[in-house]
XYZ file of C-alpha atoms in Angstrom:
598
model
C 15.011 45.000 -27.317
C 14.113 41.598 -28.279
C 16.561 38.673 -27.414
C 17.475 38.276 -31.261
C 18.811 41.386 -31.637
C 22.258 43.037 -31.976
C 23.846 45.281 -29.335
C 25.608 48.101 -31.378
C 28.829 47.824 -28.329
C 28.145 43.800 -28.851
C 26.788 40.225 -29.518
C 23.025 39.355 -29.252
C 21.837 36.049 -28.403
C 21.284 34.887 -31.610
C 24.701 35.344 -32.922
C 26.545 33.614 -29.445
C 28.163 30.396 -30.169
C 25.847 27.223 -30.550
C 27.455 25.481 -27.606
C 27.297 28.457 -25.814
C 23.582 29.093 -26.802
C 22.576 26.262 -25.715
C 24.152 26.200 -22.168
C 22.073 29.353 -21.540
C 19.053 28.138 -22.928
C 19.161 24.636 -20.907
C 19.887 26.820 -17.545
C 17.466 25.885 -14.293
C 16.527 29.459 -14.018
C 14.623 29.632 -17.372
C 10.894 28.343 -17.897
C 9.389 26.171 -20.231
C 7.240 29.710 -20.956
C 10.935 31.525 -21.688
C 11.472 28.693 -24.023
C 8.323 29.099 -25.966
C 9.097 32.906 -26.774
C 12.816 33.019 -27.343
C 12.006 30.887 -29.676
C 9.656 32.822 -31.386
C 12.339 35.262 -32.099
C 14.352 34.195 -34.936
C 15.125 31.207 -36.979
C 18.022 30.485 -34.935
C 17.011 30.390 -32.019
C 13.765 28.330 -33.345
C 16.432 25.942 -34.568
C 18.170 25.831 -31.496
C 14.946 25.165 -29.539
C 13.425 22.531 -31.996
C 11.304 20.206 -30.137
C 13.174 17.171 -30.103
C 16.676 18.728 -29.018
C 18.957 19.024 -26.114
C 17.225 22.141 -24.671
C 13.329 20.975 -23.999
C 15.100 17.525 -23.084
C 16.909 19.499 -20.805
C 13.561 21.753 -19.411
C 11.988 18.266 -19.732
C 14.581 17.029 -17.027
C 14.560 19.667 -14.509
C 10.847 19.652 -14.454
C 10.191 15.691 -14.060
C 13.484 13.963 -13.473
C 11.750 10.883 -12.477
C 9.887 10.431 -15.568
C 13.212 9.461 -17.685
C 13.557 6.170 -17.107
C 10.841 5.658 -19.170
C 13.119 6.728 -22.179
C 15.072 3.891 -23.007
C 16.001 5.072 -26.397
C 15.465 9.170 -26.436
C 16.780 9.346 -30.286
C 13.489 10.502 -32.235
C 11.399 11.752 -28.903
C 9.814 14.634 -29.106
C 10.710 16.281 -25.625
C 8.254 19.508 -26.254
C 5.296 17.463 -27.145
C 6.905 15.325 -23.878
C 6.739 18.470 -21.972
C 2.742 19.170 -23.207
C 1.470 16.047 -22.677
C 2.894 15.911 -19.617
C 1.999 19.478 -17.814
C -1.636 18.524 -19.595
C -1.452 15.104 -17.412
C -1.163 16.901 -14.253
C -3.334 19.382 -15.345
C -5.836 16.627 -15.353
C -4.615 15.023 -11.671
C -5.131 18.089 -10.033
C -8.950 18.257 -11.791
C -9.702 14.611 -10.529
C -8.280 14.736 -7.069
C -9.944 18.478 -6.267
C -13.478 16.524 -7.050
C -12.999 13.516 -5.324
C -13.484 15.306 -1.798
C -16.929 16.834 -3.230
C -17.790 13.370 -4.269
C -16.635 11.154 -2.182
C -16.797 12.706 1.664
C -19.804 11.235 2.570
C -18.600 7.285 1.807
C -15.908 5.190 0.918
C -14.647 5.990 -2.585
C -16.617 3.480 -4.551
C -15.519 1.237 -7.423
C -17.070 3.283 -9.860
C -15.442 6.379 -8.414
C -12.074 5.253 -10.779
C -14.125 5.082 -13.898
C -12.953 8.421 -15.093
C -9.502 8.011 -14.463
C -9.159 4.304 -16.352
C -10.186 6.463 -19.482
C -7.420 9.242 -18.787
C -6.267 10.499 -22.376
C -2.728 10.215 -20.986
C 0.101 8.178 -20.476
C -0.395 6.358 -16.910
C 3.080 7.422 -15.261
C 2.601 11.231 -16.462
C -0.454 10.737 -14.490
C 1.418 9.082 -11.489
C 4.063 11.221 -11.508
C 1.402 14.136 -10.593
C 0.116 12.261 -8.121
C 3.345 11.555 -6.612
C 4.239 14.873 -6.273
C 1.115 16.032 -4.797
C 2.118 13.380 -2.133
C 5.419 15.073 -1.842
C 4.404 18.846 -1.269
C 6.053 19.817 1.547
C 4.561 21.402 4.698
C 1.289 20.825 6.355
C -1.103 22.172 3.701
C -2.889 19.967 1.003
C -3.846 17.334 3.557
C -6.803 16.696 1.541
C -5.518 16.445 -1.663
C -2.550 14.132 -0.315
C -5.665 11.908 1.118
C -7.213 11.669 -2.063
C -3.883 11.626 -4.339
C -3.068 8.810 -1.983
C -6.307 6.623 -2.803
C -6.048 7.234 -6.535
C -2.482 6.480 -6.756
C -3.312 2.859 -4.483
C -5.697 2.314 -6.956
C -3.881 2.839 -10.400
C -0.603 0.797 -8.504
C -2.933 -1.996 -7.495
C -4.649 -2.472 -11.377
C -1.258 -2.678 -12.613
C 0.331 -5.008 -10.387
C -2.963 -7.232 -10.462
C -2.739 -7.287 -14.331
C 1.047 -8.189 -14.037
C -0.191 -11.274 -11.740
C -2.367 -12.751 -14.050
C 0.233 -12.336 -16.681
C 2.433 -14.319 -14.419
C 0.334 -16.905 -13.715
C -0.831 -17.443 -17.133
C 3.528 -18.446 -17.835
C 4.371 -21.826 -18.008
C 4.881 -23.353 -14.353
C 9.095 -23.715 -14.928
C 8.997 -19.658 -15.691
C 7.016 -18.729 -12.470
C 9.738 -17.533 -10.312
C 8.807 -18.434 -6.651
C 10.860 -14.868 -5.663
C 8.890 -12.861 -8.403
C 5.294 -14.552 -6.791
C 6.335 -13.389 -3.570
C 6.956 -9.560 -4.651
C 3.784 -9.454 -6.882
C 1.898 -10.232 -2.796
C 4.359 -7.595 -1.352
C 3.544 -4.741 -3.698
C -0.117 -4.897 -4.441
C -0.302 -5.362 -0.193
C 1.905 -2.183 -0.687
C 1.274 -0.486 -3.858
C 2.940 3.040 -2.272
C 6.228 1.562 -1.434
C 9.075 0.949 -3.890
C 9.248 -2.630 -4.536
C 10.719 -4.212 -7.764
C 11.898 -7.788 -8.330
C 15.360 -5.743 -9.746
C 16.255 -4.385 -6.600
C 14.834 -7.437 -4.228
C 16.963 -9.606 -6.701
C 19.959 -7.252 -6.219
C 19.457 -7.861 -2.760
C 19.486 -11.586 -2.978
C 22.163 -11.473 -5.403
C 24.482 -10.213 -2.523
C 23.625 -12.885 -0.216
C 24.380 -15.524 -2.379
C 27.773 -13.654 -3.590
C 28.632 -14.029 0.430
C 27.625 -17.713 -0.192
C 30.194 -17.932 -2.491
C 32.821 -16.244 -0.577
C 32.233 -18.857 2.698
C 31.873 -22.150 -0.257
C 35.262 -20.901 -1.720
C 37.083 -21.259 1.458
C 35.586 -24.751 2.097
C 35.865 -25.898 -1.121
C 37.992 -23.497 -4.028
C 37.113 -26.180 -6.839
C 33.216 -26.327 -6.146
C 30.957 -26.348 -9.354
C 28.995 -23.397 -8.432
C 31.802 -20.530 -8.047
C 32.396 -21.414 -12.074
C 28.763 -21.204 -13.271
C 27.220 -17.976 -14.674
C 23.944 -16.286 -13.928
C 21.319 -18.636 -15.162
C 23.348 -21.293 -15.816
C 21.771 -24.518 -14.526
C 24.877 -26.537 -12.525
C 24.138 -30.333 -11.670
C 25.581 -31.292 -8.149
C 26.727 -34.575 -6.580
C 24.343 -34.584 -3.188
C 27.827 -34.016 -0.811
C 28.294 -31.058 -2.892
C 24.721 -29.481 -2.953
C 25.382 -30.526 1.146
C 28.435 -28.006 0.946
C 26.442 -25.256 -0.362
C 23.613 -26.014 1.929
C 26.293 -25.764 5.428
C 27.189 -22.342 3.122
C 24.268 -20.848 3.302
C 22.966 -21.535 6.958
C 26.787 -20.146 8.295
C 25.998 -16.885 5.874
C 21.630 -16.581 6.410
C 22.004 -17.489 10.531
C 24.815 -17.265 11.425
C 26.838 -13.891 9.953
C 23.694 -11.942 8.813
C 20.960 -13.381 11.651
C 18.138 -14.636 10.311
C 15.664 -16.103 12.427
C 11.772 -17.345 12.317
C 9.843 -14.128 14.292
C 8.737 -16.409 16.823
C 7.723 -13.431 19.351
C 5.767 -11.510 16.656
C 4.797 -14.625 14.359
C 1.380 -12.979 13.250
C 2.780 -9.564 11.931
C 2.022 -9.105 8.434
C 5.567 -7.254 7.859
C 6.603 -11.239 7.933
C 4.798 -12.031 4.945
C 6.486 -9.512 2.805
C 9.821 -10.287 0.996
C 11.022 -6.902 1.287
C 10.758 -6.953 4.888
C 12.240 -9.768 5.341
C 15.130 -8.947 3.844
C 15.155 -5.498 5.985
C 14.494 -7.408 9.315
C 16.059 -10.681 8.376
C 13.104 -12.448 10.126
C 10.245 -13.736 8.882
C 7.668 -16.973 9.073
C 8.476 -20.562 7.621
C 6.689 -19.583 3.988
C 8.582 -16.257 2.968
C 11.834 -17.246 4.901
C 11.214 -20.401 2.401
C 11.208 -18.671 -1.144
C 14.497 -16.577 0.480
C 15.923 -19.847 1.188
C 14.809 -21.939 -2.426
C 15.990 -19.215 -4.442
C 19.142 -19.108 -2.969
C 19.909 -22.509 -2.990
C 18.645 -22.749 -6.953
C 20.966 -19.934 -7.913
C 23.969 -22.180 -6.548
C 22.339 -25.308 -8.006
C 20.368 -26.820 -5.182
C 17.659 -27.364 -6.445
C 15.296 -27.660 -3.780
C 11.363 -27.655 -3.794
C 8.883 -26.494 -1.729
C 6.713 -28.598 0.597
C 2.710 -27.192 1.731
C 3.532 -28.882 4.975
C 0.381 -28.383 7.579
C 1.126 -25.578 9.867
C 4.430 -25.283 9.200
C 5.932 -24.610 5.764
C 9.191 -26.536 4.412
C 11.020 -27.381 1.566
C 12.622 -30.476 0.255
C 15.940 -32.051 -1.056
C 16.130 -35.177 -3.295
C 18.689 -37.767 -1.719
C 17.736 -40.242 -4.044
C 16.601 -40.784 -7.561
C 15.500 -37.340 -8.983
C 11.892 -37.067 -9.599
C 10.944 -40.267 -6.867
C 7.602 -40.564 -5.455
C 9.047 -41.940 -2.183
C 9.192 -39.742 0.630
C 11.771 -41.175 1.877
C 14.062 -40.123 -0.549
C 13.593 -36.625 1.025
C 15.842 -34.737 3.419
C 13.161 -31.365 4.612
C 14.907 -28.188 5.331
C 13.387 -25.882 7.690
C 14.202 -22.368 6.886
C 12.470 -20.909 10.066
C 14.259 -23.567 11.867
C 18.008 -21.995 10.930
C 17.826 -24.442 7.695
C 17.523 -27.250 10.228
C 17.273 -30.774 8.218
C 14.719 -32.725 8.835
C 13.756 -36.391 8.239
C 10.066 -37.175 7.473
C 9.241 -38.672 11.432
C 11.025 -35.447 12.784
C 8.706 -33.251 10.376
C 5.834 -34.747 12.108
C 7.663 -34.004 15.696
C 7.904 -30.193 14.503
C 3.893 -29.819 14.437
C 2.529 -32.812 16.864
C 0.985 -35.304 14.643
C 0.855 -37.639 12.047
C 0.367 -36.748 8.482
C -0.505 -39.006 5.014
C 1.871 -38.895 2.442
C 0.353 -35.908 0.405
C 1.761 -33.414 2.890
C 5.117 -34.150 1.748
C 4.749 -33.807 -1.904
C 5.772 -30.891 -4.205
C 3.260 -27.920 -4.882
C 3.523 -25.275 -7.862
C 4.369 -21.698 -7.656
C 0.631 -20.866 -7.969
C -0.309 -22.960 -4.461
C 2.903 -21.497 -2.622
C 1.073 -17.943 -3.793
C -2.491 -18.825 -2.638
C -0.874 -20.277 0.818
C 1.228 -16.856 1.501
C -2.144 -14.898 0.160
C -4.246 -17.727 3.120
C -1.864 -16.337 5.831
C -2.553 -12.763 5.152
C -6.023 -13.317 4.861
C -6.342 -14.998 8.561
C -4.225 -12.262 9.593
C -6.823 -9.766 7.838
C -9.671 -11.660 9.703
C -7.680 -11.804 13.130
C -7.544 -7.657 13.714
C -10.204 -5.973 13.912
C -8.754 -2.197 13.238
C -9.649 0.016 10.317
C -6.371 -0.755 9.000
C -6.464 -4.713 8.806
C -9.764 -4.369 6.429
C -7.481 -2.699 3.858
C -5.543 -5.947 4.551
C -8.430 -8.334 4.242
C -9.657 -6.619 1.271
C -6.047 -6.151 -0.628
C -5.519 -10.117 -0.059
C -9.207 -11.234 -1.140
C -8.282 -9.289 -4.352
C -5.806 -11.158 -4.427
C -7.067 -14.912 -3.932
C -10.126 -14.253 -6.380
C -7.043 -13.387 -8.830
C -6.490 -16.272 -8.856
C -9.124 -18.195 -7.944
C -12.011 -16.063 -9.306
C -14.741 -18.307 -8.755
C -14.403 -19.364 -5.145
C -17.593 -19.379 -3.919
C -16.297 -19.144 -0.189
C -14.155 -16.460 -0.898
C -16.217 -14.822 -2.907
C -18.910 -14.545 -0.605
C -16.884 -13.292 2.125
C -15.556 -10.035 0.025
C -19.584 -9.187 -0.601
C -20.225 -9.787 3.316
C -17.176 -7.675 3.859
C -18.176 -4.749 1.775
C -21.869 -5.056 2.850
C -20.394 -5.326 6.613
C -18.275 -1.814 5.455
C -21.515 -0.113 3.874
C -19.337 0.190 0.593
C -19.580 -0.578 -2.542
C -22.930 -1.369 -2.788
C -23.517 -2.113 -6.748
C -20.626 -4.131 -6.306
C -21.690 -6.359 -3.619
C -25.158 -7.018 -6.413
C -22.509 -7.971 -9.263
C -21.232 -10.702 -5.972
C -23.739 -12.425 -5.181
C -25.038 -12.508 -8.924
C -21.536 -14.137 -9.642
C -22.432 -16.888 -6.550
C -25.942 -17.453 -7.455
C -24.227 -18.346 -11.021
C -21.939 -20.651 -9.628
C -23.387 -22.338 -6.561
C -27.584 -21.810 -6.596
C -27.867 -23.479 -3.052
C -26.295 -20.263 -1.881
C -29.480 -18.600 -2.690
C -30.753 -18.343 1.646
C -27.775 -16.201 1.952
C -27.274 -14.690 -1.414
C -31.204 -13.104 -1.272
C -31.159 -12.359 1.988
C -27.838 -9.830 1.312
C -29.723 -9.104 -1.801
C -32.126 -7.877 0.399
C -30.621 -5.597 2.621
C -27.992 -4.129 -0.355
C -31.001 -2.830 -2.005
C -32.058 -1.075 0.678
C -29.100 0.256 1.750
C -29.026 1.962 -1.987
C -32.541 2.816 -1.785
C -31.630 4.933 1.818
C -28.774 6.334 0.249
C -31.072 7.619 -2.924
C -33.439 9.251 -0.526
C -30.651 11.083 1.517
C -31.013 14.801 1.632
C -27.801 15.343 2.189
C -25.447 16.413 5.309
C -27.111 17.632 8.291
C -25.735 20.893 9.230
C -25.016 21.753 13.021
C -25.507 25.509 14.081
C -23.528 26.482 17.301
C -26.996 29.344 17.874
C -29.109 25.953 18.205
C -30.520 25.403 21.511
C -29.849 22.194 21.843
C -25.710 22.514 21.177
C -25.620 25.062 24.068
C -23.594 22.602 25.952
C -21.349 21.741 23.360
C -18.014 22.913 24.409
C -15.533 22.165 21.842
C -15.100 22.412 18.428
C -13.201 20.634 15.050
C -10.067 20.834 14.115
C -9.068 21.374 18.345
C -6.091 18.908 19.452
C -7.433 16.914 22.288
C -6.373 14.401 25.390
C -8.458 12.019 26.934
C -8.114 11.951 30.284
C -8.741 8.512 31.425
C -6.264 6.444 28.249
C -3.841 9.279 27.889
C -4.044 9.072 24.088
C -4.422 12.591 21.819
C -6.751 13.067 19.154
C -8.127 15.467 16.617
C -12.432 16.348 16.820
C -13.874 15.944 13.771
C -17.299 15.775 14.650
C -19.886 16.073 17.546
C -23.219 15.075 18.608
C -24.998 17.102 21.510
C -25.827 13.817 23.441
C -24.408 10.537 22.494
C -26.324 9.022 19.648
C -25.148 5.215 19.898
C -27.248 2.599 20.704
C -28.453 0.949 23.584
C -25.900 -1.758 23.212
C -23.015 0.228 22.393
C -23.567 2.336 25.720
C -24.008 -0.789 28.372
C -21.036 -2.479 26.619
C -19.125 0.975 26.748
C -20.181 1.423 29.927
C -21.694 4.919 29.536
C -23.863 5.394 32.756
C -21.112 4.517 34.812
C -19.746 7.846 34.041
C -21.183 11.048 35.724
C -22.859 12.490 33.554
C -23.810 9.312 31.491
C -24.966 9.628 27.589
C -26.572 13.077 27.807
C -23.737 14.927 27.330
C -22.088 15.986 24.027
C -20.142 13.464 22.126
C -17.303 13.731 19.670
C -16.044 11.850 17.121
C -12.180 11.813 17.134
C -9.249 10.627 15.160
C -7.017 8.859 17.453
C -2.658 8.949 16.918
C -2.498 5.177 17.126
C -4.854 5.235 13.752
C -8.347 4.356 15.360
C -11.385 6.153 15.278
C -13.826 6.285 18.980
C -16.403 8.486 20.480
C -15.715 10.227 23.427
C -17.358 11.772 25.837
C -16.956 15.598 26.989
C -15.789 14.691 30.544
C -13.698 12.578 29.425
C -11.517 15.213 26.746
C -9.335 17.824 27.764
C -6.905 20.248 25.882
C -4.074 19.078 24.851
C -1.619 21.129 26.467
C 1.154 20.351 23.809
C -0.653 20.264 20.616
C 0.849 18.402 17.590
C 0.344 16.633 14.473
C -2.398 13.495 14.559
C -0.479 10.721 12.512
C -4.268 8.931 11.091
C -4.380 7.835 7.918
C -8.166 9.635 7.368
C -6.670 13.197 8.563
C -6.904 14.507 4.762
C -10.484 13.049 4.184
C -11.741 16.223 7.182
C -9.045 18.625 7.472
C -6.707 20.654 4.633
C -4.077 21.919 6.860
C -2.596 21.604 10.205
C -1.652 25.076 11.496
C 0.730 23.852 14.333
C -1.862 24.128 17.380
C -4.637 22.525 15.210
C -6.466 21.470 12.361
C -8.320 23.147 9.721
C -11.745 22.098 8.236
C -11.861 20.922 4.530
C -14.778 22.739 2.745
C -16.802 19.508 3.209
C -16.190 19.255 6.927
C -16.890 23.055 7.259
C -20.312 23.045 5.657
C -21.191 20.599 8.582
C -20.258 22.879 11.189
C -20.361 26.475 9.556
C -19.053 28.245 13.064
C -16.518 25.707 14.714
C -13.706 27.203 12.488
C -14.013 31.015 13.905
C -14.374 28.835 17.821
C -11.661 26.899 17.125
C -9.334 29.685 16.181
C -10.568 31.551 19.485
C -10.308 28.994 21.669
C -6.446 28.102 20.451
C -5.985 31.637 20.918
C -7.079 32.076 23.951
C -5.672 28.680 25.574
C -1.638 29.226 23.691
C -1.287 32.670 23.264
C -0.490 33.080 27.018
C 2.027 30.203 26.939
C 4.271 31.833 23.798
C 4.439 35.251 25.369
């Protein structure tokens, strides 16, 4: 009996109440698919599933509750053609991330690798929102499409946050907020975090309330407790000095903020976010903290590109003077210490001209923040800190797209990388343009780019390594195993081997290969490490790990789909490689834990 029709001892669907109708209709337990046919049924129900009512906004809901905020006026939207394009959207994600490990195993994920998803058919954050909760899946399967969700979703963050940055920077300088500069560098440095200027605002909205709270006790009458959000408030100096002692008792001395003097090169410093969760940070982003503080109470102060050391600056005389003089500097890593212009020079060592001391725009407080992260790119040397160097040259050729410097490190970087080579062409192109006495060191990368893509054209593709060959008889373990070395104590996952070490001659004397016993003729593996580094180990030096457990590298997805709880296994791509070290790995954990669970 269809859901339309009458029981003979009672009511059918159709003929329930509409209120009550549509309660049952908009419960969690029913599918978009249930939808679709009791709808089919009759006119009523038809009618009380149109497209655009309560019920598919409801189904619409439970399926993507995320997605709503996005619906600012709901009032005309058409929640089953909502519900299509969406499910089509993910549809599409999944496609896109199950090729990219096909594609893209053998390299870096290349610019060009985007191309089809910047011509998606779909609205971006349907697109996201798949991605996201690919990322989300619980349990320890999908490793490989959470690696590759994971790049796509950096990537799509990143264009959107870079686009809002030139957008920003193309504002008049007195709309450039110094607070909104400073998130634009946090999230494209971390595009997979949540980060908005709303909620870091909110954040420094409640500092400045507590401001308020210590000023009114001081002073009940001052200016600033009267003025509204926004509202610009112009201060005698002795009372901008009240709100000034307000805010270093609230920022030092009741919350604890402090310059990170023991871990002054951590990038975490550099982003506003952080700094408001750790309430430390270095003189620049403790600086925009500090400025927008003050010019929310009506302090107006201004910042100062001091060498070394940033600071800002408050006008004790004639607003707008040229004099330096006139200038009381506050040091925000320095507990808002305030400095005259001889103790300034005291606080780095040495004399400075007058320049140092003058005013700089919103753009130059951005490109200093964006310098510091990209020494701190080019002080590591990790796998990790490239994403760094990388993320903040994208973000200094932003704004500075034809530095010829800068420029010409990014194409040394991704030639140094082996990525990206068609890119790296488009580079130095782009320098030659600009600068033609770069031309020794623009052809000679010319050079070697084009034959980097001519070796990659002639690759056959993956070799393959049989276990029955000879010459991996002494191979003794296999991918996916959980490992320990025995000498640094650290565990690791295999994800590859050679049967004798295949470095080079300098790689072994600086390693120190022959020292050990059986020098480089032994197998070597290649192995993800849990502090996030990549190395090649010896055999002698790897043992079992006799408490197997979960490798936390970011490249774990890119080789292995799942971790079974005693170790990892291949992706297709990974498996093609080494066609028999799944059934070996499976023996050998059996063999080596069985005993111990019994």
């Amino acid at each position: 009996r269809g859901p339309a029709e009458a029981d003979t001892d009672g009511m059918g669907l159709a003929d329930l109440p509409g209120e009550l109708l549509e309660l049952i209709l908009c419960c969690d337990v029913l599918g978009a698919a249930d939808i679709g046919r009791v709808s089919c049924t009759c006119r009523r129900l038809r009618e009380a599933c149109q497209p655009r009512g309560k019920v598919w906004r409801e189904r619409f809901r439970l399926r993507w509750p995320s997605l709503l905020k996005y619906y600012s006026h709901t009032d005309g939207v058409s929640w089953l053609e909502e519900y299509k394009a969406r499910h089509n959207a993910g549809l599409e994600a999944q496609r896109i991330v199950a090729s990219f490990s096909k594609r893209f195993f053998s390299e870096h994920v290349p610019c060009d690798g985007f191309s089809d998803i910047e011509t998606l058919g779909c609205p971006s954050h349907f697109f996201e929102d798949e991605l996201m909760c690919i990322l989300n899946m619980e349990g320890r399967k999908g490793l490989t499409w959470k690696y590759y969700a994971k790049k796509i979703l950096y990537f799509l963050r990143q264009q959107n946050i870079l686009k809002n940055l030139k957008e920003y920077l193309q504002r008049p300088t007195d709309q450039q907020s110094f607070l909104e500069g400073a998130v634009l560098i946090d999230q494209y440095c971390n595009p997979l975090s949540d980060i908005c200027l709303k909620s870091v605002q909110a954040q420094v909205d409640e500092i400045t309330d507590k401001v308020r709270k210590v000023l009114r006790t001081k002073n009940p009458r001052h200016p600033s407790l009267a003025s509204k959000a926004g509202e610009v408030v112009v201060l005698e100096v002795e009372l901008q000095r009240q709100v000034l002692d307000a805010m270093n008792c609230v920022l030092y001395e009741q919350l604890k903020y402090k310059g990170n003097e023991l871990d002054y090169y951590n990038s975490l410093n550099s982003y506003i976010h952080q700094v408001l969760i750790r309430r430390t940070g270095i003189p620049i982003s403790l600086s925009v903290l500090y400025l927008t503080i003050a010019r929310q109470l009506g302090v107006k102060l201004e910042p100062v590109n001091f060498p070394s050391h940033f600071l800002l600056r408050w006008c004790q005389g004639k607003e707008g003077s040229t004099d330096i003089f006139d200038y009381t500097y506050i040091d925000a890593f320095g507990k808002g210490k305030q400095l005259t212009v001889k103790e300034c020079e005291y606080l780095i060592g040495h004399h400075v001209t007058e320049e140092f001391y003058g005013v700089v725009t919103s753009k130059e407080v951005l490109q200093r923040m964006v310098g510091n992260l990209l020494n701190l790119g080019k002080r590591e040397s990790t796998d990790q800190s490239y994403q760094l160097l990388r993320d903040s040259l994208d973000l200094y050729l932003a704004m500075y797209p034809d530095n010829v410097q800068h420029l010409m490190l990014q194409a040394r970087l991704y030639f140094h990388l082996g990525i990206w080579p068609e890119k790296v062409l488009d580079i130095l192109q782009h320098i030659q343009a600009l600068d033609p006495s770069q031309h020794g060191a623009v052809g000679y990368l010319v050079q070697h780019t084009l034959e980097h893509i001519e070796r990659r054209k002639e690759e056959v593709g993956p070799e393959v390594k049989h276990r029955l060959d000879e010459k991996h008889k002494e191979v003794c373990f296999s991918i996916g195993l959980i490992m320990k070395h025995k000498r640094y104590g650290y565990n690791c996952v295999i994800y590859g081997w050679d049967p004798a070490c295949m470095m080079g001659h300098e790689w072994i004397r600086n390693m120190n290969v022959h020292s050990l016993p059986q020098g480089p003729h032994q197998p070597f593996y290649n192995v993800l490490v849990e502090d996030g580094s990549c190395r090649y180990a010896a055999q002698e030096n790897l043992e079992y790990s006799s408490e197997p457990r979960e490798i936390p590298h970011p490249d774990i997805g890119r080789y292995f789909s799942e971790f079974t709880g005693l170790h990892y296994l291949a992706n297709t791509e990974l498996e093609i490689r080494y066609p028999e070290d799944l059934e070996l790995t499976r023996a050998t954990v059996q063999k080596i834990y069985s005993s111990g669970k019994e």
